[in-house]
Amino acid sequence: MSFGQGGPSWGPGESGTPDWAAMAEQSAARARRKKWLMIGGGALATAAVGAIVATAVISTHKNDSAASGGKDASQLPSVTDLPSETAQPEPSFSSVAPAPPPDPKDYISDGKKDRAPINADAFFPGKQLKMGDRVYAKGPTDRTTKCAATTQGALGSILANNGCDQVIRATYSRDGVAVTVGLAVFGTEAQAKKAAQQADGGIASLSGSGVPTFCRAGAVCRRTANSYGRYAYFTVGGFISGRNVTKADKNVFAVGDDLTNFTFRQIRHRGEVQASAAATAPTTA
């Protein structure tokens, strides 16, 4: 049995039916050829991609080699071969410690260093004294090299025996209480300290400039003695009315304490000023 051109053609078979076994074998052969063609094409594609990657790797290696001057990584210097020193100078530090700043007390402990002017205005300036909310009127002042003339009792000989150079006095008053502070100047700290420790009797009160005579004629008054540097300072305080001072008269004690503290501060400030001037003075080679 035959069909027109382009149609299937089967050979003669039993009862004129197609040879199904032959047809199955031909179909399997065609499938095997198609599979091998696909495997072969895939292998060729894989090989082509591999060639491209290899080319890129080689090209990159060439570029890296060129950037390193034609050397590969194994030819680069190790870390220990690199120079460890630079051309920049290293900082240098002096092994000599700077001199300590001058001690202010040194300048008020020795007459050879304490060269600032000594007078009443240098230690007791202005017309009044303010200590916190308390204001004291400044009365008379004086200065003398006759140290014993400013004292009462044994203090005169004590000052003289310890080498007193001069005494400055100033009186302040407030609310019926007056206090005289006497500043005795010595050549050394040891002399001033000894005079204060030996103090007996006391500084004589200084009246005038509106302040009447007080703490004289046997009146009981409060007396103090202190020293700092080459200065010994003494106070005598009491009532302008002449009334005797007792331990219950806190106002007399308060005025005396204020004058004592103020005098100490003035002496210390004198040392600070001179030490500061010495620290900023130009040095000579």
PDB file of C-alpha atoms in Angstrom, residues 147-248:
ATOM      1  CA  CYS A 147      60.794  99.922 118.425  1.00  0.00           C
ATOM      2  CA  ALA A 148      60.637 100.082 122.238  1.00  0.00           C
ATOM      3  CA  ALA A 149      58.834 103.459 122.108  1.00  0.00           C
ATOM      4  CA  THR A 150      55.755 101.753 120.635  1.00  0.00           C
ATOM      5  CA  THR A 151      55.337  99.218 123.416  1.00  0.00           C
ATOM      6  CA  GLN A 152      54.135  98.740 126.983  1.00  0.00           C
ATOM      7  CA  GLY A 153      55.710  96.516 129.592  1.00  0.00           C
ATOM      8  CA  ALA A 154      58.463  94.035 128.657  1.00  0.00           C
ATOM      9  CA  LEU A 155      57.714  93.937 124.939  1.00  0.00           C
ATOM     10  CA  GLY A 156      60.098  96.839 124.220  1.00  0.00           C
ATOM     11  CA  SER A 157      63.175  94.981 125.435  1.00  0.00           C
ATOM     12  CA  ILE A 158      62.025  91.786 123.702  1.00  0.00           C
ATOM     13  CA  LEU A 159      61.837  93.556 120.353  1.00  0.00           C
ATOM     14  CA  ALA A 160      65.211  95.202 120.866  1.00  0.00           C
ATOM     15  CA  ASN A 161      66.928  91.987 121.949  1.00  0.00           C
ATOM     16  CA  ASN A 162      65.723  90.196 118.819  1.00  0.00           C
ATOM     17  CA  GLY A 163      66.940  92.880 116.426  1.00  0.00           C
ATOM     18  CA  CYS A 164      63.777  94.869 115.658  1.00  0.00           C
ATOM     19  CA  ASP A 165      64.366  97.304 112.777  1.00  0.00           C
ATOM     20  CA  GLN A 166      61.171  99.368 112.925  1.00  0.00           C
ATOM     21  CA  VAL A 167      57.519  99.295 113.969  1.00  0.00           C
ATOM     22  CA  ILE A 168      54.466 100.476 111.998  1.00  0.00           C
ATOM     23  CA  ARG A 169      51.192 101.060 113.843  1.00  0.00           C
ATOM     24  CA  ALA A 170      47.614 101.685 112.663  1.00  0.00           C
ATOM     25  CA  THR A 171      44.348 102.050 114.607  1.00  0.00           C
ATOM     26  CA  TYR A 172      40.867 101.046 113.415  1.00  0.00           C
ATOM     27  CA  SER A 173      37.532 101.528 115.181  1.00  0.00           C
ATOM     28  CA  ARG A 174      33.899 100.411 114.946  1.00  0.00           C
ATOM     29  CA  ASP A 175      30.871 100.703 117.258  1.00  0.00           C
ATOM     30  CA  GLY A 176      32.772 102.000 120.283  1.00  0.00           C
ATOM     31  CA  VAL A 177      35.649  99.493 119.949  1.00  0.00           C
ATOM     32  CA  ALA A 178      39.182 100.486 118.857  1.00  0.00           C
ATOM     33  CA  VAL A 179      42.119  98.241 117.989  1.00  0.00           C
ATOM     34  CA  THR A 180      45.754  99.195 117.318  1.00  0.00           C
ATOM     35  CA  VAL A 181      47.892  96.760 115.296  1.00  0.00           C
ATOM     36  CA  GLY A 182      51.697  97.071 115.524  1.00  0.00           C
ATOM     37  CA  LEU A 183      53.878  95.509 112.814  1.00  0.00           C
ATOM     38  CA  ALA A 184      57.487  94.910 113.937  1.00  0.00           C
ATOM     39  CA  VAL A 185      60.048  94.307 111.174  1.00  0.00           C
ATOM     40  CA  PHE A 186      63.111  92.046 111.668  1.00  0.00           C
ATOM     41  CA  GLY A 187      65.969  90.892 109.477  1.00  0.00           C
ATOM     42  CA  THR A 188      65.044  87.198 109.514  1.00  0.00           C
ATOM     43  CA  GLU A 189      62.075  84.913 110.084  1.00  0.00           C
ATOM     44  CA  ALA A 190      63.735  83.323 113.128  1.00  0.00           C
ATOM     45  CA  GLN A 191      64.035  86.707 114.887  1.00  0.00           C
ATOM     46  CA  ALA A 192      60.387  87.611 114.300  1.00  0.00           C
ATOM     47  CA  LYS A 193      59.164  84.200 115.427  1.00  0.00           C
ATOM     48  CA  LYS A 194      61.200  84.366 118.632  1.00  0.00           C
ATOM     49  CA  ALA A 195      59.914  87.847 119.455  1.00  0.00           C
ATOM     50  CA  ALA A 196      56.309  86.732 119.053  1.00  0.00           C
ATOM     51  CA  GLN A 197      56.866  83.641 121.200  1.00  0.00           C
ATOM     52  CA  GLN A 198      58.514  85.693 123.979  1.00  0.00           C
ATOM     53  CA  ALA A 199      55.909  88.462 123.867  1.00  0.00           C
ATOM     54  CA  ASP A 200      55.071  89.969 127.242  1.00  0.00           C
ATOM     55  CA  GLY A 201      53.364  93.266 127.848  1.00  0.00           C
ATOM     56  CA  GLY A 202      52.121  94.491 124.487  1.00  0.00           C
ATOM     57  CA  ILE A 203      51.968  97.103 121.766  1.00  0.00           C
ATOM     58  CA  ALA A 204      50.883 100.558 122.959  1.00  0.00           C
ATOM     59  CA  SER A 205      47.536 101.849 121.636  1.00  0.00           C
ATOM     60  CA  LEU A 206      47.694 104.716 119.127  1.00  0.00           C
ATOM     61  CA  SER A 207      45.061 107.438 119.452  1.00  0.00           C
ATOM     62  CA  GLY A 208      44.285 110.509 117.362  1.00  0.00           C
ATOM     63  CA  SER A 209      42.367 111.366 114.178  1.00  0.00           C
ATOM     64  CA  GLY A 210      39.060 111.135 116.032  1.00  0.00           C
ATOM     65  CA  VAL A 211      40.027 108.159 118.175  1.00  0.00           C
ATOM     66  CA  PRO A 212      40.376 109.059 121.904  1.00  0.00           C
ATOM     67  CA  THR A 213      42.929 107.479 124.187  1.00  0.00           C
ATOM     68  CA  PHE A 214      42.036 103.859 124.957  1.00  0.00           C
ATOM     69  CA  CYS A 215      43.623 100.860 126.681  1.00  0.00           C
ATOM     70  CA  ARG A 216      45.773 103.044 128.950  1.00  0.00           C
ATOM     71  CA  ALA A 217      45.848 103.837 132.676  1.00  0.00           C
ATOM     72  CA  GLY A 218      45.453 100.209 133.711  1.00  0.00           C
ATOM     73  CA  ALA A 219      42.412  99.387 131.549  1.00  0.00           C
ATOM     74  CA  VAL A 220      41.943  95.709 130.848  1.00  0.00           C
ATOM     75  CA  CYS A 221      42.212  95.108 127.084  1.00  0.00           C
ATOM     76  CA  ARG A 222      42.711  92.178 124.770  1.00  0.00           C
ATOM     77  CA  ARG A 223      46.237  91.614 123.385  1.00  0.00           C
ATOM     78  CA  THR A 224      47.528  89.223 120.686  1.00  0.00           C
ATOM     79  CA  ALA A 225      50.947  88.293 119.249  1.00  0.00           C
ATOM     80  CA  ASN A 226      51.724  86.491 115.971  1.00  0.00           C
ATOM     81  CA  SER A 227      54.441  86.269 113.325  1.00  0.00           C
ATOM     82  CA  TYR A 228      54.798  85.431 109.647  1.00  0.00           C
ATOM     83  CA  GLY A 229      58.028  85.621 107.702  1.00  0.00           C
ATOM     84  CA  ARG A 230      60.274  88.318 109.145  1.00  0.00           C
ATOM     85  CA  TYR A 231      57.302  90.222 110.593  1.00  0.00           C
ATOM     86  CA  ALA A 232      55.860  89.985 114.098  1.00  0.00           C
ATOM     87  CA  TYR A 233      52.492  91.662 114.597  1.00  0.00           C
ATOM     88  CA  PHE A 234      50.701  92.569 117.810  1.00  0.00           C
ATOM     89  CA  THR A 235      47.244  93.980 118.605  1.00  0.00           C
ATOM     90  CA  VAL A 236      45.658  95.715 121.557  1.00  0.00           C
ATOM     91  CA  GLY A 237      41.908  96.322 121.570  1.00  0.00           C
ATOM     92  CA  GLY A 238      39.263  97.620 123.907  1.00  0.00           C
ATOM     93  CA  PHE A 239      36.445 100.043 124.486  1.00  0.00           C
ATOM     94  CA  ILE A 240      36.860 103.723 123.675  1.00  0.00           C
ATOM     95  CA  SER A 241      34.886 104.440 126.829  1.00  0.00           C
ATOM     96  CA  GLY A 242      37.637 102.872 128.938  1.00  0.00           C
ATOM     97  CA  ARG A 243      35.499  99.994 130.158  1.00  0.00           C
ATOM     98  CA  ASN A 244      37.408  96.790 130.914  1.00  0.00           C
ATOM     99  CA  VAL A 245      37.179  93.943 128.414  1.00  0.00           C
ATOM    100  CA  THR A 246      35.854  90.558 129.554  1.00  0.00           C
ATOM    101  CA  LYS A 247      35.622  87.209 127.803  1.00  0.00           C
ATOM    102  CA  ALA A 248      31.948  87.928 127.149  1.00  0.00           C
TER     103      ALA A 248
END
